[in-house]
């Protein structure tokens, strides 16, 4: 294929070398071929050449044949796969040294970091000393004792080696390290290692390095470390050396070898010899696995994979592709609970062959390369816009956080702010769905011709609603799982969570959601992500397809209700108790109805991120259409601890203006919050738990998305206190705990908390919606059964047809589970060790110095053209018509029908075969006679305050019957 057809074309000299080198060369070729297949503007011309013992065996006079050297000179980079053959002594190694010298390569770059944190347990170091390890060695290659004047021992028994360095030699390496450091934000710290207290060359080294960084890289943090101290730190607490270690030849050789031992296997690291980085200059770099020694049989390909990644980044300037490869490696190695493939070769404690490892890696790499393409497409301008002038910014009206988020996300705005009622198009950062809701979305997606999603790396699909390991083999579950997996393969979805990995909202909010961003999901509890400072909104399933495909959606800027927190929560009281307190005070569908709810105030700092999650999660029960917490230092600290670095950045921390206008402002004193429960079937029928003490129960459930890790910890400690006090679970009733994700299960198991649940008679379930929706065919409450649950909804038939669900916090459910009667947990909470509780829940709170937040202001895309006037529902350009009078009896459905999708269409009948099938189950249990009237020919008049997708399906069902209906 002609190189001139491509914008970026590279020549790669591939030197397989000895023994297993040919296998590794094939791995490198597969990676490069995949890149040029997926990425439209990149091409590689790859040529193989004899090198090392193979060259000598082929009759060449040197391990580095002239033709091989010339090919390397004409290339943009060279890859050496293996070097060494005992038949030829050290001749192959001499060829490698000659290659570096002939190409003028003076710097050795060796990154030392775990490609996946799942490999940390393999290290002999304590996990806390190597978590986040990220060291890059910059070692001088041409000077020092290895190249100085040498005297072998003579008859007098005296020998010596001379260390010599010049200013220019030190300067060029220091500049290379400085250039590398400033490519990161913030710049990487540089540790210059020497022996300045003894050696003259080290004193020169220290002086020159200080001068170069002071004059040319003042933004880079530089310190000087004596080599013996550096070795000690690497032996005890190596993460203290994170950043760049800049040092001379012999020190770098020894220290980098020492550091490689941290990772147990040198086969997973890479190394490079360069004279330039980031494509500057013409000298090609030479890239190789850290361990080049020949071995028989199959070899872990991870070292050559890492070498290709290093080449892409620092020699070819393909940083995006290098990052994608690094992500693919991590995804391949990561455990299932981290949405990884858990695929490791035998030397890393796994069972995969090198071929299986490479096949899995390339599958993941394909998805990440597709993500680059979708990100490139997303970066193209989608509307004619002009930048916002400084004068326009200052003229913007005072706004709250939600209004600022919508302003920043707005496309083609005619003014630098938004106002209530404006119809605007906004950029959507994430779309969310589940296997159940995808079943409904797919109908719309099929009608659109199944176009490629806008961003395959900004789509979250979790298989959670209908699944359970005990029933996933059944036809309904298998069908929904298969549909979701088909879409995953077709769209190359990065964030696909297989069955029973996480509830849809749990890990998304904890590991992906960012402040200042717009999140749209096909489930009403999408508002959970608002706890991270996103503006998170639940749409109907069909309505989520458009932002999934286009990256945009339309919003009518909602009225915003602001709730300010003051005070501090009593001990043992959490976020679930706060939202029930709010529901009890203000009732549902009142101040929050059809409005967005914004949470803030001085008491916000007293609420952990888990507490905020529970509050945001149940804002939909409060009546809110969307939610946002004002992101703060707690938010920033949580995000900074995320496993994946790409999801620690990208947030925008907006602050509400002091004079921002809200439709309503309320204050909640956290010190007044008590333990309460909401009685069936209304989330706002809230009473103190002690008022219902003694109420008999048939089941206790702790789980669902609203039940956070913090709640599960408190529930376990309450059970522990009860067991310690001599309480034992009665034989009557069912008890089940279902944590929200495998990550949470792992953490609970680590501290022995799941064992406490088991001792207290609870069955431990796999992550999923479980009893909260009652549709996985096993976790279904029986008709007439009374349950106490920590879930978010207590509507009719929610937990199972004819069941009675009451909701409260995990602590109250735990205390009530012993005797299967409602029990106030306060007497058990009073026995808890507060220090132990704080230690266990500390993951949800920041500790140490608070991060300094960078407060953002909106930067909207302003339209350069006029925008057509959009008519509201009260305006029309159609001529007046004669009014028609309709007389009818009224059926009033009450409050719950607005948000209780189970009343409209019970979840067990979703997603249905088609609209007719789905519509035929509308009001199956709640008001079946209404459906019968429609079917028998009655004219329907609708008076709605809120239209949910399940109701929309019913209206389409009416139309499919040829019936007439009117929306007033």
PDB file of C-alpha atoms in Angstrom, residues 409-589:
ATOM      1  CA  UNK A 409     -22.831  22.049  27.493  1.00  0.00           C
ATOM      2  CA  UNK A 410     -25.045  24.205  25.294  1.00  0.00           C
ATOM      3  CA  UNK A 411     -24.604  24.183  21.532  1.00  0.00           C
ATOM      4  CA  UNK A 412     -25.386  27.256  19.469  1.00  0.00           C
ATOM      5  CA  UNK A 413     -26.642  29.414  22.345  1.00  0.00           C
ATOM      6  CA  UNK A 414     -27.791  32.938  21.436  1.00  0.00           C
ATOM      7  CA  UNK A 415     -26.779  34.344  24.808  1.00  0.00           C
ATOM      8  CA  UNK A 416     -24.009  33.427  27.283  1.00  0.00           C
ATOM      9  CA  UNK A 417     -26.409  31.918  29.823  1.00  0.00           C
ATOM     10  CA  UNK A 418     -29.580  29.880  30.046  1.00  0.00           C
ATOM     11  CA  UNK A 419     -32.905  30.689  31.648  1.00  0.00           C
ATOM     12  CA  UNK A 420     -35.782  28.544  32.846  1.00  0.00           C
ATOM     13  CA  UNK A 421     -37.907  27.488  29.904  1.00  0.00           C
ATOM     14  CA  UNK A 422     -35.209  27.868  27.231  1.00  0.00           C
ATOM     15  CA  UNK A 423     -35.200  25.014  24.725  1.00  0.00           C
ATOM     16  CA  UNK A 424     -31.529  24.227  24.146  1.00  0.00           C
ATOM     17  CA  UNK A 425     -29.402  21.565  22.520  1.00  0.00           C
ATOM     18  CA  UNK A 426     -26.652  20.268  24.800  1.00  0.00           C
ATOM     19  CA  UNK A 427     -23.664  17.964  24.491  1.00  0.00           C
ATOM     20  CA  UNK A 428     -24.163  14.746  26.454  1.00  0.00           C
ATOM     21  CA  UNK A 429     -21.058  13.300  28.089  1.00  0.00           C
ATOM     22  CA  UNK A 430     -22.387   9.849  29.030  1.00  0.00           C
ATOM     23  CA  UNK A 431     -25.354   7.643  28.177  1.00  0.00           C
ATOM     24  CA  UNK A 432     -26.373   4.762  30.457  1.00  0.00           C
ATOM     25  CA  UNK A 433     -28.585   1.735  30.052  1.00  0.00           C
ATOM     26  CA  UNK A 434     -29.158  -1.833  31.227  1.00  0.00           C
ATOM     27  CA  UNK A 435     -29.982  -5.105  29.491  1.00  0.00           C
ATOM     28  CA  UNK A 436     -33.684  -4.681  30.307  1.00  0.00           C
ATOM     29  CA  UNK A 437     -33.882  -1.102  29.101  1.00  0.00           C
ATOM     30  CA  UNK A 438     -31.677  -1.799  26.089  1.00  0.00           C
ATOM     31  CA  UNK A 439     -34.402  -4.219  25.021  1.00  0.00           C
ATOM     32  CA  UNK A 440     -36.661  -1.171  24.651  1.00  0.00           C
ATOM     33  CA  UNK A 441     -33.988   1.110  23.201  1.00  0.00           C
ATOM     34  CA  UNK A 442     -33.079  -1.415  20.529  1.00  0.00           C
ATOM     35  CA  UNK A 443     -36.461  -1.049  18.850  1.00  0.00           C
ATOM     36  CA  UNK A 444     -35.712   2.616  18.167  1.00  0.00           C
ATOM     37  CA  UNK A 445     -32.110   1.795  17.308  1.00  0.00           C
ATOM     38  CA  UNK A 446     -33.249  -0.715  14.696  1.00  0.00           C
ATOM     39  CA  UNK A 447     -35.575   1.863  13.146  1.00  0.00           C
ATOM     40  CA  UNK A 448     -32.573   4.174  12.797  1.00  0.00           C
ATOM     41  CA  UNK A 449     -30.596   1.495  10.951  1.00  0.00           C
ATOM     42  CA  UNK A 450     -28.253   0.737  13.891  1.00  0.00           C
ATOM     43  CA  UNK A 451     -25.806   3.633  13.361  1.00  0.00           C
ATOM     44  CA  UNK A 452     -22.478   3.744  15.164  1.00  0.00           C
ATOM     45  CA  UNK A 453     -22.732   5.264  18.660  1.00  0.00           C
ATOM     46  CA  UNK A 454     -21.276   8.728  18.978  1.00  0.00           C
ATOM     47  CA  UNK A 455     -18.675   7.640  21.554  1.00  0.00           C
ATOM     48  CA  UNK A 456     -18.139   3.941  22.278  1.00  0.00           C
ATOM     49  CA  UNK A 457     -16.129   5.013  25.346  1.00  0.00           C
ATOM     50  CA  UNK A 458     -18.937   7.164  26.752  1.00  0.00           C
ATOM     51  CA  UNK A 459     -21.606   4.492  26.791  1.00  0.00           C
ATOM     52  CA  UNK A 460     -22.235   2.438  29.939  1.00  0.00           C
ATOM     53  CA  UNK A 461     -24.216  -0.799  29.601  1.00  0.00           C
ATOM     54  CA  UNK A 462     -24.699  -2.932  32.715  1.00  0.00           C
ATOM     55  CA  UNK A 463     -26.471  -6.297  32.759  1.00  0.00           C
ATOM     56  CA  UNK A 464     -28.222  -6.022  36.120  1.00  0.00           C
ATOM     57  CA  UNK A 465     -32.018  -5.852  36.173  1.00  0.00           C
ATOM     58  CA  UNK A 466     -33.201  -9.354  35.351  1.00  0.00           C
ATOM     59  CA  UNK A 467     -30.127 -11.426  36.101  1.00  0.00           C
ATOM     60  CA  UNK A 468     -29.025 -13.770  38.849  1.00  0.00           C
ATOM     61  CA  UNK A 469     -26.504 -16.644  38.614  1.00  0.00           C
ATOM     62  CA  UNK A 470     -29.349 -19.017  39.556  1.00  0.00           C
ATOM     63  CA  UNK A 471     -31.532 -18.007  36.595  1.00  0.00           C
ATOM     64  CA  UNK A 472     -29.223 -16.603  33.918  1.00  0.00           C
ATOM     65  CA  UNK A 473     -29.631 -19.855  31.967  1.00  0.00           C
ATOM     66  CA  UNK A 474     -33.367 -19.311  31.529  1.00  0.00           C
ATOM     67  CA  UNK A 475     -34.733 -18.159  28.146  1.00  0.00           C
ATOM     68  CA  UNK A 476     -35.721 -14.638  29.137  1.00  0.00           C
ATOM     69  CA  UNK A 477     -32.413 -13.834  30.831  1.00  0.00           C
ATOM     70  CA  UNK A 478     -30.403 -15.528  28.089  1.00  0.00           C
ATOM     71  CA  UNK A 479     -32.230 -13.538  25.435  1.00  0.00           C
ATOM     72  CA  UNK A 480     -31.689 -10.168  27.100  1.00  0.00           C
ATOM     73  CA  UNK A 481     -28.042 -10.955  27.864  1.00  0.00           C
ATOM     74  CA  UNK A 482     -27.482 -12.051  24.258  1.00  0.00           C
ATOM     75  CA  UNK A 483     -29.007  -8.832  22.906  1.00  0.00           C
ATOM     76  CA  UNK A 484     -26.804  -6.724  25.167  1.00  0.00           C
ATOM     77  CA  UNK A 485     -23.682  -8.689  24.265  1.00  0.00           C
ATOM     78  CA  UNK A 486     -24.467  -8.436  20.573  1.00  0.00           C
ATOM     79  CA  UNK A 487     -24.673  -4.664  20.872  1.00  0.00           C
ATOM     80  CA  UNK A 488     -21.459  -4.636  22.883  1.00  0.00           C
ATOM     81  CA  UNK A 489     -19.598  -6.414  20.054  1.00  0.00           C
ATOM     82  CA  UNK A 490     -21.235  -4.391  17.322  1.00  0.00           C
ATOM     83  CA  UNK A 491     -20.597  -0.993  18.928  1.00  0.00           C
ATOM     84  CA  UNK A 492     -17.292  -2.035  20.551  1.00  0.00           C
ATOM     85  CA  UNK A 493     -18.492  -0.719  23.904  1.00  0.00           C
ATOM     86  CA  UNK A 494     -15.630  -0.078  26.313  1.00  0.00           C
ATOM     87  CA  UNK A 495     -17.727  -0.043  29.480  1.00  0.00           C
ATOM     88  CA  UNK A 496     -19.856  -3.159  29.212  1.00  0.00           C
ATOM     89  CA  UNK A 497     -20.529  -4.821  32.556  1.00  0.00           C
ATOM     90  CA  UNK A 498     -21.399  -8.516  32.219  1.00  0.00           C
ATOM     91  CA  UNK A 499     -24.205 -10.071  34.220  1.00  0.00           C
ATOM     92  CA  UNK A 500     -23.976  -9.520  37.979  1.00  0.00           C
ATOM     93  CA  UNK A 501     -20.862  -7.324  37.866  1.00  0.00           C
ATOM     94  CA  UNK A 502     -22.491  -4.125  39.097  1.00  0.00           C
ATOM     95  CA  UNK A 503     -25.863  -2.485  39.350  1.00  0.00           C
ATOM     96  CA  UNK A 504     -26.163   0.050  36.547  1.00  0.00           C
ATOM     97  CA  UNK A 505     -25.690   3.143  38.723  1.00  0.00           C
ATOM     98  CA  UNK A 506     -23.279   1.892  41.372  1.00  0.00           C
ATOM     99  CA  UNK A 507     -19.922   1.585  39.653  1.00  0.00           C
ATOM    100  CA  UNK A 508     -20.755   4.211  37.054  1.00  0.00           C
ATOM    101  CA  UNK A 509     -21.154   6.864  39.716  1.00  0.00           C
ATOM    102  CA  UNK A 510     -18.213   5.643  41.790  1.00  0.00           C
ATOM    103  CA  UNK A 511     -15.769   5.133  38.905  1.00  0.00           C
ATOM    104  CA  UNK A 512     -16.875   7.268  35.926  1.00  0.00           C
ATOM    105  CA  UNK A 513     -19.146  10.231  36.696  1.00  0.00           C
ATOM    106  CA  UNK A 514     -17.441  13.621  36.729  1.00  0.00           C
ATOM    107  CA  UNK A 515     -18.560  17.011  38.071  1.00  0.00           C
ATOM    108  CA  UNK A 516     -19.821  19.564  35.595  1.00  0.00           C
ATOM    109  CA  UNK A 517     -20.853  16.987  33.011  1.00  0.00           C
ATOM    110  CA  UNK A 518     -24.203  15.910  31.540  1.00  0.00           C
ATOM    111  CA  UNK A 519     -25.291  12.297  32.122  1.00  0.00           C
ATOM    112  CA  UNK A 520     -28.401  10.822  30.516  1.00  0.00           C
ATOM    113  CA  UNK A 521     -29.695   7.329  31.269  1.00  0.00           C
ATOM    114  CA  UNK A 522     -32.662   5.136  30.429  1.00  0.00           C
ATOM    115  CA  UNK A 523     -33.470   4.526  34.095  1.00  0.00           C
ATOM    116  CA  UNK A 524     -35.037   7.054  36.451  1.00  0.00           C
ATOM    117  CA  UNK A 525     -32.306   6.439  39.047  1.00  0.00           C
ATOM    118  CA  UNK A 526     -29.678   7.806  36.652  1.00  0.00           C
ATOM    119  CA  UNK A 527     -29.888  10.842  38.929  1.00  0.00           C
ATOM    120  CA  UNK A 528     -27.537   8.907  41.264  1.00  0.00           C
ATOM    121  CA  UNK A 529     -24.599  10.284  39.258  1.00  0.00           C
ATOM    122  CA  UNK A 530     -25.609  13.756  40.383  1.00  0.00           C
ATOM    123  CA  UNK A 531     -23.868  12.950  43.660  1.00  0.00           C
ATOM    124  CA  UNK A 532     -20.541  13.436  41.837  1.00  0.00           C
ATOM    125  CA  UNK A 533     -21.498  16.894  40.633  1.00  0.00           C
ATOM    126  CA  UNK A 534     -22.841  15.785  37.247  1.00  0.00           C
ATOM    127  CA  UNK A 535     -26.219  16.944  36.039  1.00  0.00           C
ATOM    128  CA  UNK A 536     -27.778  13.495  35.788  1.00  0.00           C
ATOM    129  CA  UNK A 537     -31.198  12.875  34.256  1.00  0.00           C
ATOM    130  CA  UNK A 538     -33.255   9.770  33.576  1.00  0.00           C
ATOM    131  CA  UNK A 539     -35.025   9.697  30.207  1.00  0.00           C
ATOM    132  CA  UNK A 540     -37.337   7.205  28.596  1.00  0.00           C
ATOM    133  CA  UNK A 541     -35.502   4.349  26.915  1.00  0.00           C
ATOM    134  CA  UNK A 542     -36.226   5.533  23.371  1.00  0.00           C
ATOM    135  CA  UNK A 543     -35.142   9.088  24.210  1.00  0.00           C
ATOM    136  CA  UNK A 544     -31.682   7.892  25.265  1.00  0.00           C
ATOM    137  CA  UNK A 545     -30.963   6.468  21.811  1.00  0.00           C
ATOM    138  CA  UNK A 546     -30.572   9.915  20.249  1.00  0.00           C
ATOM    139  CA  UNK A 547     -27.799  11.213  22.550  1.00  0.00           C
ATOM    140  CA  UNK A 548     -26.181   7.771  22.346  1.00  0.00           C
ATOM    141  CA  UNK A 549     -25.986   8.131  18.557  1.00  0.00           C
ATOM    142  CA  UNK A 550     -25.506  11.888  18.150  1.00  0.00           C
ATOM    143  CA  UNK A 551     -23.849  12.963  21.408  1.00  0.00           C
ATOM    144  CA  UNK A 552     -26.541  15.618  21.823  1.00  0.00           C
ATOM    145  CA  UNK A 553     -30.047  16.028  23.156  1.00  0.00           C
ATOM    146  CA  UNK A 554     -32.613  18.765  23.676  1.00  0.00           C
ATOM    147  CA  UNK A 555     -33.488  20.130  27.087  1.00  0.00           C
ATOM    148  CA  UNK A 556     -36.070  22.601  28.180  1.00  0.00           C
ATOM    149  CA  UNK A 557     -34.101  24.293  30.943  1.00  0.00           C
ATOM    150  CA  UNK A 558     -35.899  23.159  34.078  1.00  0.00           C
ATOM    151  CA  UNK A 559     -36.876  25.088  37.128  1.00  0.00           C
ATOM    152  CA  UNK A 560     -34.341  24.354  39.848  1.00  0.00           C
ATOM    153  CA  UNK A 561     -35.058  23.737  43.513  1.00  0.00           C
ATOM    154  CA  UNK A 562     -32.060  24.251  45.825  1.00  0.00           C
ATOM    155  CA  UNK A 563     -31.674  22.348  49.088  1.00  0.00           C
ATOM    156  CA  UNK A 564     -28.961  23.595  51.434  1.00  0.00           C
ATOM    157  CA  UNK A 565     -27.593  21.381  54.190  1.00  0.00           C
ATOM    158  CA  UNK A 566     -26.464  22.722  57.543  1.00  0.00           C
ATOM    159  CA  UNK A 567     -25.391  20.994  60.734  1.00  0.00           C
ATOM    160  CA  UNK A 568     -24.001  17.496  61.221  1.00  0.00           C
ATOM    161  CA  UNK A 569     -25.605  14.057  61.141  1.00  0.00           C
ATOM    162  CA  UNK A 570     -26.006  12.111  64.392  1.00  0.00           C
ATOM    163  CA  UNK A 571     -23.816   9.028  64.705  1.00  0.00           C
ATOM    164  CA  UNK A 572     -25.095   6.061  62.672  1.00  0.00           C
ATOM    165  CA  UNK A 573     -27.421   8.167  60.532  1.00  0.00           C
ATOM    166  CA  UNK A 574     -26.703   8.214  56.780  1.00  0.00           C
ATOM    167  CA  UNK A 575     -27.782   9.409  53.374  1.00  0.00           C
ATOM    168  CA  UNK A 576     -30.825   7.138  53.157  1.00  0.00           C
ATOM    169  CA  UNK A 577     -32.120   8.655  56.373  1.00  0.00           C
ATOM    170  CA  UNK A 578     -31.566  12.156  54.942  1.00  0.00           C
ATOM    171  CA  UNK A 579     -33.596  11.590  51.783  1.00  0.00           C
ATOM    172  CA  UNK A 580     -36.406   9.944  53.757  1.00  0.00           C
ATOM    173  CA  UNK A 581     -36.325  12.969  56.089  1.00  0.00           C
ATOM    174  CA  UNK A 582     -36.664  15.249  53.057  1.00  0.00           C
ATOM    175  CA  UNK A 583     -39.542  13.176  51.666  1.00  0.00           C
ATOM    176  CA  UNK A 584     -41.271  13.252  55.027  1.00  0.00           C
ATOM    177  CA  UNK A 585     -40.905  17.029  55.349  1.00  0.00           C
ATOM    178  CA  UNK A 586     -41.842  18.189  51.862  1.00  0.00           C
ATOM    179  CA  UNK A 587     -43.628  15.144  50.384  1.00  0.00           C
ATOM    180  CA  UNK A 588     -43.137  13.932  46.857  1.00  0.00           C
ATOM    181  CA  UNK A 589     -44.201  15.753  43.690  1.00  0.00           C
TER     182      UNK A 589
END
